[in-house]
PDB file of C-alpha atoms in Angstrom:
ATOM      1  CA  MET A   1      14.051  -4.308  12.313  1.00 89.00           C
ATOM      2  CA  PRO A   2      14.382  -0.593  13.147  1.00 93.00           C
ATOM      3  CA  THR A   3      12.981   2.195  11.215  1.00 96.00           C
ATOM      4  CA  LEU A   4      14.998   4.916   9.790  1.00 97.00           C
ATOM      5  CA  MET A   5      13.271   8.045   8.786  1.00 98.00           C
ATOM      6  CA  VAL A   6      14.782  10.015   5.968  1.00 98.00           C
ATOM      7  CA  ILE A   7      13.502  13.681   6.281  1.00 98.00           C
ATOM      8  CA  THR A   8      13.894  15.565   2.970  1.00 97.00           C
ATOM      9  CA  ALA A   9      13.844  19.249   4.262  1.00 97.00           C
ATOM     10  CA  SER A  10      13.893  21.288   0.839  1.00 94.00           C
ATOM     11  CA  THR A  11      10.505  22.112  -0.437  1.00 93.00           C
ATOM     12  CA  ARG A  12      11.519  24.109  -3.482  1.00 90.00           C
ATOM     13  CA  SER A  13       9.945  23.432  -6.608  1.00 87.00           C
ATOM     14  CA  ALA A  14      13.078  22.897  -8.265  1.00 86.00           C
ATOM     15  CA  ARG A  15      15.159  21.000  -5.917  1.00 89.00           C
ATOM     16  CA  VAL A  16      18.118  18.528  -5.538  1.00 92.00           C
ATOM     17  CA  GLY A  17      17.232  17.426  -2.140  1.00 91.00           C
ATOM     18  CA  HIS A  18      14.906  14.485  -3.022  1.00 93.00           C
ATOM     19  CA  THR A  19      17.702  13.112  -5.151  1.00 96.00           C
ATOM     20  CA  VAL A  20      20.102  13.118  -2.200  1.00 97.00           C
ATOM     21  CA  ALA A  21      17.407  11.775   0.093  1.00 97.00           C
ATOM     22  CA  ASP A  22      16.575   9.032  -2.409  1.00 97.00           C
ATOM     23  CA  TRP A  23      20.414   7.945  -2.410  1.00 98.00           C
ATOM     24  CA  VAL A  24      20.357   8.055   1.522  1.00 98.00           C
ATOM     25  CA  ALA A  25      17.257   5.956   1.704  1.00 98.00           C
ATOM     26  CA  ASN A  26      18.343   3.508  -1.209  1.00 97.00           C
ATOM     27  CA  THR A  27      21.598   2.988   0.355  1.00 98.00           C
ATOM     28  CA  ALA A  28      20.026   2.327   3.691  1.00 98.00           C
ATOM     29  CA  ARG A  29      17.444  -0.030   1.923  1.00 98.00           C
ATOM     30  CA  GLY A  30      20.374  -1.986   0.515  1.00 97.00           C
ATOM     31  CA  ARG A  31      21.958  -2.942   3.657  1.00 96.00           C
ATOM     32  CA  GLY A  32      18.851  -5.049   4.712  1.00 95.00           C
ATOM     33  CA  ASP A  33      18.957  -3.768   8.351  1.00 93.00           C
ATOM     34  CA  PHE A  34      16.471  -1.166   8.219  1.00 94.00           C
ATOM     35  CA  THR A  35      12.911  -0.464   7.164  1.00 96.00           C
ATOM     36  CA  VAL A  36      13.158   3.041   5.546  1.00 98.00           C
ATOM     37  CA  ASP A  37      10.483   5.757   5.704  1.00 98.00           C
ATOM     38  CA  VAL A  38      11.131   8.820   3.652  1.00 98.00           C
ATOM     39  CA  ALA A  39       9.402  11.931   4.985  1.00 98.00           C
ATOM     40  CA  ASP A  40       9.409  14.577   1.961  1.00 98.00           C
ATOM     41  CA  LEU A  41       8.390  17.848   4.032  1.00 98.00           C
ATOM     42  CA  GLN A  42       7.099  19.274   0.629  1.00 96.00           C
ATOM     43  CA  GLU A  43       4.851  16.403   0.217  1.00 96.00           C
ATOM     44  CA  ILE A  44       3.682  16.364   4.112  1.00 97.00           C
ATOM     45  CA  GLY A  45       3.055  20.112   4.181  1.00 96.00           C
ATOM     46  CA  LEU A  46       2.734  20.984   7.637  1.00 97.00           C
ATOM     47  CA  PRO A  47       1.605  24.648   8.277  1.00 97.00           C
ATOM     48  CA  PHE A  48       3.258  26.888  10.429  1.00 96.00           C
ATOM     49  CA  PHE A  49       2.916  25.706  13.775  1.00 95.00           C
ATOM     50  CA  ASP A  50      -0.828  25.975  14.752  1.00 96.00           C
ATOM     51  CA  GLU A  51      -1.581  23.906  17.822  1.00 95.00           C
ATOM     52  CA  ALA A  52      -3.158  25.482  20.741  1.00 96.00           C
ATOM     53  CA  HIS A  53      -0.968  23.949  23.168  1.00 96.00           C
ATOM     54  CA  PRO A  54       3.026  24.135  23.227  1.00 95.00           C
ATOM     55  CA  PRO A  55       4.538  20.913  22.008  1.00 95.00           C
ATOM     56  CA  MET A  56       6.081  20.021  25.360  1.00 93.00           C
ATOM     57  CA  LEU A  57       2.589  19.239  26.732  1.00 95.00           C
ATOM     58  CA  GLY A  58       2.072  16.640  23.875  1.00 93.00           C
ATOM     59  CA  LYS A  59      -1.683  17.627  23.728  1.00 96.00           C
ATOM     60  CA  TYR A  60      -2.070  17.373  19.964  1.00 96.00           C
ATOM     61  CA  GLU A  61      -5.471  18.073  18.632  1.00 97.00           C
ATOM     62  CA  LEU A  62      -4.919  18.738  14.804  1.00 97.00           C
ATOM     63  CA  PRO A  63      -5.020  15.873  12.362  1.00 97.00           C
ATOM     64  CA  HIS A  64      -1.931  16.911  10.608  1.00 97.00           C
ATOM     65  CA  THR A  65       0.207  16.890  14.110  1.00 97.00           C
ATOM     66  CA  LEU A  66      -1.272  13.726  15.349  1.00 97.00           C
ATOM     67  CA  ALA A  67      -0.201  12.227  11.895  1.00 98.00           C
ATOM     68  CA  TRP A  68       3.060  13.665  12.018  1.00 98.00           C
ATOM     69  CA  ALA A  69       3.423  12.626  15.739  1.00 98.00           C
ATOM     70  CA  GLU A  70       2.500   9.120  14.935  1.00 98.00           C
ATOM     71  CA  ARG A  71       4.993   8.870  11.717  1.00 98.00           C
ATOM     72  CA  VAL A  72       7.998  10.094  14.010  1.00 98.00           C
ATOM     73  CA  ALA A  73       7.218   8.164  17.063  1.00 97.00           C
ATOM     74  CA  ALA A  74       7.529   4.891  14.710  1.00 96.00           C
ATOM     75  CA  ALA A  75      10.669   6.016  13.685  1.00 97.00           C
ATOM     76  CA  ASP A  76      14.067   4.606  15.671  1.00 96.00           C
ATOM     77  CA  ALA A  77      16.736   6.783  13.981  1.00 97.00           C
ATOM     78  CA  PHE A  78      16.673   9.654  11.395  1.00 98.00           C
ATOM     79  CA  VAL A  79      18.914  10.854   8.550  1.00 98.00           C
ATOM     80  CA  ILE A  80      18.158  14.751   7.802  1.00 98.00           C
ATOM     81  CA  VAL A  81      18.753  15.689   4.481  1.00 98.00           C
ATOM     82  CA  SER A  82      18.847  19.576   4.070  1.00 97.00           C
ATOM     83  CA  PRO A  83      20.230  22.117   1.989  1.00 96.00           C
ATOM     84  CA  GLU A  84      22.203  25.089   3.316  1.00 93.00           C
ATOM     85  CA  TYR A  85      20.352  28.469   2.837  1.00 91.00           C
ATOM     86  CA  ASN A  86      21.957  31.647   3.701  1.00 90.00           C
ATOM     87  CA  GLY A  87      24.171  29.698   6.083  1.00 89.00           C
ATOM     88  CA  SER A  88      21.418  27.805   7.700  1.00 93.00           C
ATOM     89  CA  TYR A  89      18.866  25.364   7.222  1.00 96.00           C
ATOM     90  CA  PRO A  90      15.158  25.945   5.910  1.00 96.00           C
ATOM     91  CA  GLY A  91      12.325  27.226   7.926  1.00 96.00           C
ATOM     92  CA  VAL A  92       9.924  24.382   6.935  1.00 97.00           C
ATOM     93  CA  LEU A  93      12.454  22.084   8.502  1.00 98.00           C
ATOM     94  CA  LYS A  94      12.564  24.063  12.003  1.00 98.00           C
ATOM     95  CA  ASN A  95       9.014  24.057  11.755  1.00 98.00           C
ATOM     96  CA  ALA A  96       8.681  20.335  11.426  1.00 98.00           C
ATOM     97  CA  LEU A  97      11.249  19.644  14.243  1.00 98.00           C
ATOM     98  CA  ASP A  98       9.091  22.324  16.555  1.00 97.00           C
ATOM     99  CA  TYR A  99       5.954  20.705  16.153  1.00 97.00           C
ATOM    100  CA  LEU A 100       6.915  17.706  18.599  1.00 98.00           C
ATOM    101  CA  VAL A 101       9.198  17.299  21.642  1.00 97.00           C
ATOM    102  CA  ALA A 102       8.883  13.886  23.286  1.00 96.00           C
ATOM    103  CA  GLU A 103       8.751  12.121  19.944  1.00 97.00           C
ATOM    104  CA  TRP A 104      12.222  12.919  19.023  1.00 97.00           C
ATOM    105  CA  GLY A 105      13.850  12.558  22.659  1.00 94.00           C
ATOM    106  CA  GLY A 106      16.752   9.946  22.681  1.00 93.00           C
ATOM    107  CA  LYS A 107      16.377   8.826  19.141  1.00 96.00           C
ATOM    108  CA  ARG A 108      19.617   8.843  17.049  1.00 96.00           C
ATOM    109  CA  ALA A 109      20.072  11.403  14.222  1.00 97.00           C
ATOM    110  CA  ALA A 110      22.704  12.244  11.611  1.00 98.00           C
ATOM    111  CA  VAL A 111      22.516  15.019   9.101  1.00 98.00           C
ATOM    112  CA  VAL A 112      23.196  14.976   5.244  1.00 97.00           C
ATOM    113  CA  GLY A 113      23.866  18.399   4.264  1.00 96.00           C
ATOM    114  CA  TYR A 114      24.366  19.558   0.631  1.00 95.00           C
ATOM    115  CA  GLY A 115      25.137  22.574  -1.155  1.00 91.00           C
ATOM    116  CA  ALA A 116      27.708  24.469  -2.807  1.00 87.00           C
ATOM    117  CA  TYR A 117      30.550  24.541  -0.118  1.00 80.00           C
ATOM    118  CA  PRO A 118      32.696  21.697   1.042  1.00 71.00           C
ATOM    119  CA  GLU A 119      32.071  22.586   4.649  1.00 75.00           C
ATOM    120  CA  SER A 120      28.370  23.316   5.914  1.00 82.00           C
ATOM    121  CA  ARG A 121      27.474  25.968   8.453  1.00 90.00           C
ATOM    122  CA  MET A 122      23.977  24.785   8.518  1.00 93.00           C
ATOM    123  CA  ILE A 123      25.115  21.467   9.985  1.00 95.00           C
ATOM    124  CA  GLY A 124      26.352  23.214  13.016  1.00 93.00           C
ATOM    125  CA  GLN A 125      23.278  25.204  13.598  1.00 94.00           C
ATOM    126  CA  LEU A 126      20.924  22.246  12.951  1.00 96.00           C
ATOM    127  CA  ASP A 127      23.141  20.261  15.435  1.00 96.00           C
ATOM    128  CA  TYR A 128      22.294  22.827  18.279  1.00 96.00           C
ATOM    129  CA  VAL A 129      18.544  22.376  17.704  1.00 97.00           C
ATOM    130  CA  LEU A 130      18.872  18.614  17.475  1.00 98.00           C
ATOM    131  CA  ARG A 131      20.777  18.672  20.883  1.00 97.00           C
ATOM    132  CA  ASN A 132      18.109  20.823  22.444  1.00 96.00           C
ATOM    133  CA  LEU A 133      15.394  18.571  21.277  1.00 97.00           C
ATOM    134  CA  ARG A 134      17.392  15.454  23.145  1.00 97.00           C
ATOM    135  CA  PHE A 135      18.373  13.639  19.901  1.00 97.00           C
ATOM    136  CA  ASP A 136      21.301  11.208  20.388  1.00 95.00           C
ATOM    137  CA  ARG A 137      23.547  12.561  17.687  1.00 96.00           C
ATOM    138  CA  THR A 138      25.854  10.269  15.743  1.00 95.00           C
ATOM    139  CA  SER A 139      29.656  10.981  15.790  1.00 95.00           C
ATOM    140  CA  ARG A 140      29.586  12.600  12.473  1.00 95.00           C
ATOM    141  CA  ASP A 141      27.526  14.115   9.431  1.00 97.00           C
ATOM    142  CA  LEU A 142      28.077  14.203   5.933  1.00 96.00           C
ATOM    143  CA  GLN A 143      28.299  17.172   3.522  1.00 95.00           C
ATOM    144  CA  VAL A 144      27.712  16.607  -0.302  1.00 95.00           C
ATOM    145  CA  GLN A 145      29.177  19.225  -2.096  1.00 93.00           C
ATOM    146  CA  THR A 146      27.452  20.292  -5.470  1.00 92.00           C
ATOM    147  CA  PRO A 147      25.253  17.305  -5.761  1.00 93.00           C
ATOM    148  CA  TRP A 148      23.780  18.601  -8.943  1.00 93.00           C
ATOM    149  CA  ALA A 149      27.082  17.764 -10.580  1.00 93.00           C
ATOM    150  CA  LEU A 150      26.905  14.295  -9.562  1.00 93.00           C
ATOM    151  CA  LEU A 151      23.649  13.465 -11.232  1.00 92.00           C
ATOM    152  CA  ASP A 152      23.765  10.608 -13.813  1.00 95.00           C
ATOM    153  CA  GLU A 153      22.091  10.685 -17.266  1.00 95.00           C
ATOM    154  CA  SER A 154      18.688   9.468 -15.445  1.00 94.00           C
ATOM    155  CA  GLY A 155      19.096  11.970 -12.836  1.00 92.00           C
ATOM    156  CA  LYS A 156      20.070   9.915  -9.717  1.00 94.00           C
ATOM    157  CA  LEU A 157      22.945  10.777  -7.511  1.00 94.00           C
ATOM    158  CA  ALA A 158      25.944   9.124  -8.730  1.00 95.00           C
ATOM    159  CA  ALA A 159      28.120   9.506  -5.373  1.00 95.00           C
ATOM    160  CA  PRO A 160      31.655   8.643  -5.478  1.00 95.00           C
ATOM    161  CA  ALA A 161      33.013   5.496  -3.598  1.00 96.00           C
ATOM    162  CA  GLU A 162      34.349   7.756  -0.512  1.00 96.00           C
ATOM    163  CA  LEU A 163      31.081   9.608  -0.048  1.00 96.00           C
ATOM    164  CA  THR A 164      28.891   6.330  -0.220  1.00 97.00           C
ATOM    165  CA  ALA A 165      31.400   4.828   2.352  1.00 98.00           C
ATOM    166  CA  GLU A 166      30.998   7.762   4.586  1.00 97.00           C
ATOM    167  CA  LEU A 167      27.153   7.517   4.463  1.00 98.00           C
ATOM    168  CA  GLN A 168      27.562   3.639   5.182  1.00 98.00           C
ATOM    169  CA  SER A 169      29.702   4.276   8.467  1.00 97.00           C
ATOM    170  CA  ILE A 170      26.991   6.852   9.687  1.00 98.00           C
ATOM    171  CA  LEU A 171      24.215   4.015   8.951  1.00 97.00           C
ATOM    172  CA  ASP A 172      26.352   1.657  10.865  1.00 96.00           C
ATOM    173  CA  GLU A 173      26.513   4.166  13.627  1.00 94.00           C
ATOM    174  CA  LEU A 174      22.663   4.357  13.545  1.00 95.00           C
ATOM    175  CA  ALA A 175      22.207   0.585  13.381  1.00 92.00           C
ATOM    176  CA  VAL A 176      24.553  -0.238  15.996  1.00 78.00           C
ATOM    177  CA  VAL A 177      23.120   2.154  18.603  1.00 54.00           C
ATOM    178  CA  ARG A 178      19.486   0.814  17.889  1.00 47.00           C
ATOM    179  CA  ILE A 179      20.607  -2.765  18.561  1.00 49.00           C
ATOM    180  CA  GLU A 180      22.348  -1.861  21.740  1.00 50.00           C
ATOM    181  CA  ALA A 181      18.942  -0.125  22.620  1.00 51.00           C
ATOM    182  CA  VAL A 182      16.787  -3.303  22.022  1.00 49.00           C
ATOM    183  CA  ALA A 183      19.440  -5.316  23.903  1.00 50.00           C
ATOM    184  CA  ALA A 184      19.280  -3.075  27.027  1.00 48.00           C
TER     185      ALA A 184
END
């Protein structure tokens, strides 16, 4: 069964990102065709890139880099859950992406953005970086507008059916590509 890593990109103390990521992860788990690994960048706590060698050489020496590289290498596909900050994505996400090169290459990735606006400028900027890292991108991404307005009384994201259907379609695309890669 392929492993889907859901990356939570917000590290703010008061954040809704983990709630959006939980919705993505639980939706993926409910399908039964993924093993899901939630990588919360707040918990991982990578320092600003501090290796002696550039990531393109793959000469990782520090324990946090080795652990991150192993975890990313074990994933088959990614959903990056990110807020939009001032028209872009958080620096902590850029740092986590910049730690590695080979481990990302050729793997499928989708972005679930969230924020106050119906269209995300962040997704377009992040797409450029993901393509530069040689991710194989899904045909679409998803924007969750005002997710804090979608929380139920228990604090979980109660996404409308059309939003969940869009997420399912993205997950279908991630799962199909992995099956094709295994068959090749």
